[in-house]
Structure formats: C-alpha cells, structure tokens
mmCIF file of C-alpha atoms in Angstrom:
data_model
loop_
_atom_site.group_PDB
_atom_site.id
_atom_site.type_symbol
_atom_site.label_atom_id
_atom_site.label_comp_id
_atom_site.label_asym_id
_atom_site.label_seq_id
_atom_site.Cartn_x
_atom_site.Cartn_y
_atom_site.Cartn_z
ATOM 1 C CA MET A 868 -34.657 -70.488 0.335
ATOM 2 C CA ASN A 869 -31.896 -69.748 2.143
ATOM 3 C CA ASP A 870 -31.707 -66.456 3.870
ATOM 4 C CA MET A 871 -28.544 -67.456 6.353
ATOM 5 C CA ARG A 872 -25.972 -65.160 6.331
ATOM 6 C CA PRO A 873 -22.370 -65.361 5.961
ATOM 7 C CA ALA A 874 -21.165 -66.095 8.950
ATOM 8 C CA TYR A 875 -18.405 -63.536 8.132
ATOM 9 C CA GLU A 876 -18.695 -60.753 5.954
ATOM 10 C CA HIS A 877 -16.727 -57.560 4.867
ATOM 11 C CA ASN A 878 -17.963 -54.373 3.579
ATOM 12 C CA GLY A 879 -21.563 -56.381 2.893
ATOM 13 C CA GLN A 880 -19.371 -58.586 0.721
ATOM 14 C CA PRO A 881 -19.027 -62.666 2.366
ATOM 15 C CA VAL A 882 -15.429 -63.572 3.106
ATOM 16 C CA SER A 883 -13.584 -66.884 4.714
ATOM 17 C CA ARG A 884 -12.513 -67.411 7.575
ATOM 18 C CA GLU A 885 -9.132 -66.517 6.752
ATOM 19 C CA GLY A 886 -9.569 -63.648 4.729
ATOM 20 C CA PHE A 887 -12.125 -61.539 7.288
ATOM 21 C CA TYR A 888 -9.430 -62.804 10.445
ATOM 22 C CA ALA A 889 -6.376 -61.241 7.781
ATOM 23 C CA ILE A 890 -8.133 -58.000 7.146
ATOM 24 C CA ALA A 891 -9.666 -58.075 11.205
ATOM 25 C CA CYS A 892 -5.965 -58.217 12.916
ATOM 26 C CA ASP A 893 -4.063 -55.993 10.621
ATOM 27 C CA PRO A 894 -2.971 -53.306 12.238
ATOM 28 C CA GLN A 895 -2.738 -51.190 9.469
ATOM 29 C CA ARG A 896 -5.979 -51.139 9.256
ATOM 30 C CA SER A 897 -9.259 -49.009 10.651
ATOM 31 C CA VAL A 898 -11.761 -51.309 11.166
ATOM 32 C CA ALA A 899 -15.268 -51.656 12.830
ATOM 33 C CA VAL A 900 -16.419 -55.213 13.816
ATOM 34 C CA GLU A 901 -19.795 -56.415 14.732
ATOM 35 C CA ALA A 902 -20.361 -59.521 16.207
ATOM 36 C CA CYS A 903 -22.219 -61.276 18.983
ATOM 37 C CA ALA A 904 -21.100 -62.480 22.207
ATOM 38 C CA GLY A 905 -18.768 -65.261 21.954
ATOM 39 C CA ALA A 906 -17.844 -64.412 18.178
ATOM 40 C CA GLY A 907 -14.275 -63.842 18.704
ATOM 41 C CA LYS A 908 -13.489 -60.326 19.155
ATOM 42 C CA THR A 909 -11.361 -60.148 22.156
ATOM 43 C CA TRP A 910 -9.715 -62.815 20.206
ATOM 44 C CA MET A 911 -9.360 -60.532 17.225
ATOM 45 C CA LEU A 912 -8.285 -57.240 19.673
ATOM 46 C CA VAL A 913 -5.284 -59.483 21.403
ATOM 47 C CA SER A 914 -3.986 -60.220 18.019
ATOM 48 C CA ARG A 915 -4.235 -56.438 16.447
ATOM 49 C CA ILE A 916 -1.850 -55.805 19.793
ATOM 50 C CA VAL A 917 0.353 -58.816 18.816
ATOM 51 C CA ARG A 918 0.466 -57.984 15.205
ATOM 52 C CA ALA A 919 1.497 -54.412 16.135
ATOM 53 C CA LEU A 920 3.916 -55.745 18.787
ATOM 54 C CA LEU A 921 5.476 -57.722 15.814
ATOM 55 C CA ALA A 922 5.621 -54.519 13.791
ATOM 56 C CA GLY A 923 7.521 -52.786 16.067
ATOM 57 C CA CYS A 924 5.768 -50.291 17.665
ATOM 58 C CA PRO A 925 6.634 -49.613 21.265
ATOM 59 C CA PRO A 926 3.874 -51.729 23.958
ATOM 60 C CA HIS A 927 3.511 -47.803 25.571
ATOM 61 C CA ASP A 928 2.120 -47.130 22.268
ATOM 62 C CA ILE A 929 -0.441 -49.239 21.974
ATOM 63 C CA LEU A 930 -3.759 -48.280 23.865
ATOM 64 C CA ALA A 931 -6.751 -50.822 24.091
ATOM 65 C CA ILE A 932 -9.856 -49.354 26.253
ATOM 66 C CA THR A 933 -12.545 -51.269 26.866
ATOM 67 C CA PHE A 934 -15.789 -50.649 29.489
ATOM 68 C CA THR A 935 -15.397 -52.848 32.498
ATOM 69 C CA LYS A 936 -12.322 -54.302 34.776
ATOM 70 C CA LYS A 937 -13.640 -57.712 34.069
ATOM 71 C CA ALA A 938 -12.928 -56.832 30.129
ATOM 72 C CA ALA A 939 -9.444 -55.601 30.129
ATOM 73 C CA GLY A 940 -8.544 -57.768 32.867
ATOM 74 C CA GLU A 941 -9.600 -60.410 30.374
ATOM 75 C CA MET A 942 -7.487 -58.766 27.733
ATOM 76 C CA ARG A 943 -4.529 -58.761 29.675
ATOM 77 C CA GLN A 944 -4.450 -61.714 30.746
ATOM 78 C CA ARG A 945 -4.838 -63.387 27.251
ATOM 79 C CA LEU A 946 -2.287 -61.532 26.297
ATOM 80 C CA HIS A 947 0.738 -62.314 28.838
ATOM 81 C CA GLU A 948 -0.395 -66.423 28.333
ATOM 82 C CA TRP A 949 -0.256 -66.064 24.205
ATOM 83 C CA LEU A 950 3.322 -64.760 24.858
ATOM 84 C CA THR A 951 4.511 -67.321 27.189
ATOM 85 C CA THR A 952 3.042 -69.601 25.070
ATOM 86 C CA PHE A 953 4.578 -68.017 22.052
ATOM 87 C CA ALA A 954 8.284 -68.643 24.192
ATOM 88 C CA LEU A 955 7.431 -72.314 24.235
ATOM 89 C CA ALA A 956 6.667 -73.390 20.848
ATOM 90 C CA SER A 957 8.091 -74.871 17.747
ATOM 91 C CA ASP A 958 8.255 -72.922 14.395
ATOM 92 C CA ALA A 959 5.609 -74.893 13.041
ATOM 93 C CA GLN A 960 3.429 -73.950 15.350
ATOM 94 C CA LEU A 961 4.386 -70.087 15.669
ATOM 95 C CA ALA A 962 3.885 -70.422 12.204
ATOM 96 C CA GLN A 963 0.245 -71.773 12.166
ATOM 97 C CA GLU A 964 -0.216 -69.210 15.244
ATOM 98 C CA LEU A 965 1.028 -66.220 12.426
ATOM 99 C CA LYS A 966 -1.484 -67.975 9.495
ATOM 100 C CA ILE A 967 -4.485 -67.166 11.795
ATOM 101 C CA ARG A 968 -3.930 -64.152 12.238
ATOM 102 C CA GLY A 969 -3.777 -63.323 8.560
ATOM 103 C CA ILE A 970 0.478 -63.563 7.913
ATOM 104 C CA SER A 971 0.481 -66.752 5.886
ATOM 105 C CA ASP A 972 3.815 -66.076 3.026
ATOM 106 C CA ILE A 973 6.496 -67.486 5.625
ATOM 107 C CA SER A 974 7.923 -70.016 4.193
ATOM 108 C CA GLY A 975 11.717 -69.861 2.832
ATOM 109 C CA PRO A 976 13.905 -66.858 3.697
ATOM 110 C CA GLY A 977 13.111 -63.547 3.919
ATOM 111 C CA PRO A 978 11.215 -60.897 6.817
ATOM 112 C CA ALA A 979 8.148 -62.967 6.757
ATOM 113 C CA SER A 980 10.148 -65.916 8.015
ATOM 114 C CA GLU A 981 11.388 -64.044 10.388
ATOM 115 C CA LEU A 982 8.367 -63.187 12.040
ATOM 116 C CA VAL A 983 8.472 -67.066 13.600
ATOM 117 C CA GLY A 984 11.477 -65.707 15.707
ATOM 118 C CA MET A 985 10.505 -62.880 16.610
ATOM 119 C CA LEU A 986 6.938 -64.179 18.075
ATOM 120 C CA ARG A 987 9.026 -66.326 19.713
ATOM 121 C CA ASN A 988 11.247 -63.721 21.212
ATOM 122 C CA LEU A 989 8.188 -61.580 21.624
ATOM 123 C CA GLN A 990 7.595 -61.733 25.498
ATOM 124 C CA GLN A 991 11.448 -60.899 26.185
ATOM 125 C CA SER A 992 11.312 -57.738 23.639
ATOM 126 C CA VAL A 993 8.029 -56.298 25.432
ATOM 127 C CA LEU A 994 9.425 -56.683 29.332
ATOM 128 C CA ALA A 995 12.699 -55.146 28.145
ATOM 129 C CA GLN A 996 10.814 -52.185 27.147
ATOM 130 C CA GLY A 997 10.232 -51.865 30.874
ATOM 131 C CA ARG A 998 6.480 -50.327 29.600
ATOM 132 C CA PRO A 999 3.239 -52.804 28.806
ATOM 133 C CA VAL A 1000 0.497 -52.209 26.265
ATOM 134 C CA GLN A 1001 -1.681 -50.137 27.829
ATOM 135 C CA ILE A 1002 -5.407 -51.709 28.256
ATOM 136 C CA ARG A 1003 -7.308 -49.917 30.553
ATOM 137 C CA THR A 1004 -11.143 -48.868 30.988
ATOM 138 C CA PHE A 1005 -12.694 -45.529 29.856
ATOM 139 C CA HIS A 1006 -12.786 -44.335 33.170
ATOM 140 C CA SER A 1007 -9.424 -45.233 34.108
ATOM 141 C CA TRP A 1008 -8.032 -43.572 30.779
ATOM 142 C CA PHE A 1009 -9.845 -40.547 31.356
ATOM 143 C CA ALA A 1010 -8.742 -40.279 35.078
ATOM 144 C CA ALA A 1011 -4.805 -40.692 33.713
ATOM 145 C CA LEU A 1012 -5.463 -37.895 30.998
ATOM 146 C CA LEU A 1013 -6.874 -35.850 33.937
ATOM 147 C CA ARG A 1014 -3.701 -36.357 35.769
ATOM 148 C CA SER A 1015 -1.183 -35.237 33.492
ATOM 149 C CA ALA A 1016 -3.404 -31.950 32.596
ATOM 150 C CA PRO A 1017 -2.290 -28.753 33.597
ATOM 151 C CA LEU A 1018 -3.768 -27.427 36.873
ATOM 152 C CA ALA A 1019 -5.025 -24.522 35.072
ATOM 153 C CA VAL A 1020 -6.969 -26.109 32.876
ATOM 154 C CA LEU A 1021 -8.750 -28.402 35.826
ATOM 155 C CA GLN A 1022 -9.245 -24.984 37.692
ATOM 156 C CA GLU A 1023 -10.894 -23.690 34.844
ATOM 157 C CA LEU A 1024 -13.109 -26.680 33.671
ATOM 158 C CA GLN A 1025 -13.946 -26.771 37.597
ATOM 159 C CA LEU A 1026 -12.482 -30.277 38.119
ATOM 160 C CA PRO A 1027 -10.610 -31.250 41.301
ATOM 161 C CA ALA A 1028 -6.671 -31.557 41.135
ATOM 162 C CA SER A 1029 -6.660 -34.816 43.103
ATOM 163 C CA TYR A 1030 -9.138 -37.208 43.600
ATOM 164 C CA GLU A 1031 -10.226 -41.239 43.562
ATOM 165 C CA LEU A 1032 -11.411 -43.440 40.718
ATOM 166 C CA LEU A 1033 -14.792 -44.901 41.626
ATOM 167 C CA GLU A 1034 -15.977 -47.986 40.258
ATOM 168 C CA ASP A 1035 -18.867 -49.100 41.997
ATOM 169 C CA ASP A 1036 -21.031 -46.151 42.689
ATOM 170 C CA SER A 1037 -23.360 -48.648 44.385
ATOM 171 C CA LYS A 1038 -22.396 -46.799 48.107
ATOM 172 C CA ALA A 1039 -23.083 -43.582 46.684
ATOM 173 C CA VAL A 1040 -26.369 -43.381 44.630
ATOM 174 C CA ALA A 1041 -28.048 -45.459 47.725
ATOM 175 C CA LEU A 1042 -26.326 -42.039 50.084
ATOM 176 C CA VAL A 1043 -28.242 -39.651 47.224
ATOM 177 C CA TRP A 1044 -31.817 -41.911 47.970
ATOM 178 C CA ARG A 1045 -31.226 -41.967 51.564
ATOM 179 C CA ARG A 1046 -30.667 -37.730 51.677
ATOM 180 C CA PHE A 1047 -33.210 -37.622 48.903
ATOM 181 C CA HIS A 1048 -35.784 -38.622 50.640
ATOM 182 C CA THR A 1049 -35.138 -37.088 53.449
ATOM 183 C CA ALA A 1050 -35.159 -33.490 52.225
ATOM 184 C CA LEU A 1051 -38.026 -34.428 50.262
ATOM 185 C CA ALA A 1052 -40.296 -35.090 53.858
ATOM 186 C CA THR A 1053 -38.861 -32.662 55.563
ATOM 187 C CA SER A 1054 -37.691 -29.451 54.141
ATOM 188 C CA GLU A 1055 -40.262 -26.598 53.635
ATOM 189 C CA ALA A 1056 -38.165 -25.340 50.870
ATOM 190 C CA LEU A 1057 -39.425 -28.224 48.785
ATOM 191 C CA GLN A 1058 -43.005 -28.243 49.287
ATOM 192 C CA GLN A 1059 -44.058 -28.033 45.569
ATOM 193 C CA GLU A 1060 -40.737 -30.909 44.422
ATOM 194 C CA ARG A 1061 -43.110 -33.104 47.564
ATOM 195 C CA ALA A 1062 -46.322 -32.261 46.151
ATOM 196 C CA ASP A 1063 -44.970 -33.681 42.580
ATOM 197 C CA PHE A 1064 -43.208 -36.519 44.051
ATOM 198 C CA HIS A 1065 -46.594 -37.722 45.582
ATOM 199 C CA ALA A 1066 -48.663 -36.932 42.748
ATOM 200 C CA VAL A 1067 -45.930 -39.341 40.559
ATOM 201 C CA VAL A 1068 -46.037 -42.162 42.813
ATOM 202 C CA ALA A 1069 -49.862 -41.810 42.864
ATOM 203 C CA VAL A 1070 -50.171 -42.082 39.009
ATOM 204 C CA HIS A 1071 -47.198 -44.403 38.412
ATOM 205 C CA GLY A 1072 -47.342 -46.563 41.560
ATOM 206 C CA ARG A 1073 -43.835 -45.917 43.706
ATOM 207 C CA PHE A 1074 -41.607 -48.674 41.684
ATOM 208 C CA GLN A 1075 -42.157 -47.093 38.633
ATOM 209 C CA THR A 1076 -41.304 -43.555 40.397
ATOM 210 C CA GLU A 1077 -38.384 -45.105 41.348
ATOM 211 C CA LYS A 1078 -37.476 -46.640 38.646
ATOM 212 C CA ALA A 1079 -37.443 -43.716 36.702
ATOM 213 C CA LEU A 1080 -35.579 -41.371 39.130
ATOM 214 C CA SER A 1081 -32.716 -44.341 39.077
ATOM 215 C CA ALA A 1082 -32.791 -43.668 35.193
ATOM 216 C CA ALA A 1083 -32.211 -39.752 35.833
ATOM 217 C CA LEU A 1084 -29.459 -40.562 38.084
ATOM 218 C CA ALA A 1085 -27.423 -42.564 35.690
ATOM 219 C CA LYS A 1086 -27.506 -40.135 33.050
ATOM 220 C CA ARG A 1087 -27.120 -37.684 35.339
ATOM 221 C CA VAL A 1088 -23.999 -35.904 33.363
ATOM 222 C CA GLU A 1089 -26.313 -35.948 30.460
ATOM 223 C CA PHE A 1090 -29.423 -34.238 31.745
ATOM 224 C CA ALA A 1091 -26.927 -31.451 33.716
ATOM 225 C CA LEU A 1092 -25.413 -30.628 30.584
ATOM 226 C CA ALA A 1093 -29.485 -30.576 28.490
ATOM 227 C CA ASP A 1094 -30.434 -28.643 31.417
ATOM 228 C CA ALA A 1095 -27.543 -25.782 31.305
ATOM 229 C CA HIS A 1096 -28.147 -25.288 28.005
ATOM 230 C CA GLY A 1097 -32.106 -25.233 28.540
ATOM 231 C CA ARG A 1098 -32.430 -28.053 26.443
ATOM 232 C CA VAL A 1099 -33.766 -30.390 28.912
ATOM 233 C CA GLY A 1100 -37.443 -30.776 27.440
ATOM 234 C CA ALA A 1101 -36.119 -31.770 23.863
ATOM 235 C CA SER A 1102 -33.704 -34.216 25.046
ATOM 236 C CA VAL A 1103 -35.349 -36.155 28.338
ATOM 237 C CA GLU A 1104 -38.499 -38.272 27.722
ATOM 238 C CA PRO A 1105 -41.979 -37.458 29.620
ATOM 239 C CA PHE A 1106 -41.957 -39.305 32.524
ATOM 240 C CA ALA A 1107 -45.142 -41.266 31.238
ATOM 241 C CA ALA A 1108 -43.027 -42.598 28.635
#
C-alpha cells in the first residue's frame, strides 16, 4: 500500500512538475502555493516576476511582499542574478529558461519565439524604466503607505507624521522590561499588580511568568484592540494555559 502523496498537486489532483510550474509561474493566474522550506517557492515567486515583466508589466507596478529583510534581499538578488545571466545566454539556454517557467511553445516565428529576445533584453528594459520591482517587507510597505497618507488621516488615526521604522525591537523590549520591573517594585499605585505578579511567580515560577508576559508583549497590538472592545477574556488564553 502506497500512501505517498504526489510531489506536485493542483487543486488536489496530481500534476507533473512542468504542469505545476506552468500554472504557478503564470502571472495571469491567482495562486496559493503550499510547500515546505527549500521546495522552490522563492524560485517560483521570482519566476512570476520575470513572466510579468515579459508580459509588459512596468517594474514599479510589481509588488512582492515578504516577512523578513533577509527573504526580500534574497529575492532581489535572485532577480538581479537571473537578469544578468539572461543577458549573456544563448538562444537555446533562454528557450530552456522559458520552458521551465511554463512557456514551451517558442519554436518557429511568431510572438512566442520573440520572448527569447525579450528575455535577453529584459535587464536593459528594466533599467531603462528607472524604477525597480518593489520587493519589500510588510513593515516597509506599510511604512511607505503611511508616508504617502494625507496628514489629516494620520492625525485621525493618531499616528506620527514622521517616524523611524524599527526593524529590530530587541533593545526597545529590553527597555520595557527594565521599566516594568522598576515600576512594579517601587510604584505605590501598582500594589495590586505587584501582589498579582508575586502570586503568579509563586505558582508558575519566574521563567514561565516572564515567558507569558513576553508572549503578551509580542501581541500588544492585538491585546490593546481586544481590551478597547472589552474582549480580552474571549481573545487571550488564561495564564494557566
């Protein structure tokens, strides 16, 4: 009995590798791809960018968003390396590059065969546009949206007009904990909170207490929104959990 799933599926049906990438790399399709680490998701995403460029999409109209600066940097580097390689490749090599990205009918004259020349000149075409493909993190993209927002909107949302994007919050988090423990130990207004903290530490230990508080701090935006709507009890797991 063979329970192994096929390597590639489309809507639950097994497909060949070529068939999968013909679908996944087509920028005219909306796709959601599930795959483990190292399976080729970055290759597929950058291939979609290449095909969108070949289809005539201006570079600055393409937006790729990821979670980390490292991942965004890897995508930019991959795109740059590919375009450089394509500019120096032979017709046969370029035809193969198109084929593995789902464009196979490039034999003979016609629009499809012209893609070979377009792929070779793609780097020059992108540079001539003067504005690159946007490959960004979620944070930098939303920061760009805020920078272009009208001042009245920022004031209504109580957001600053100027700010610095914090990519690493470890120093800020360390400062929060120092202030937290100082206030807990010295503030007369926090007597009940101090008693609660000591009671939790006595039952669960300092490590588990700090771990739970760190988890709450990491979800501080969600916590604040739930609190503002009186939904903390339904939104946050009890400490014991």
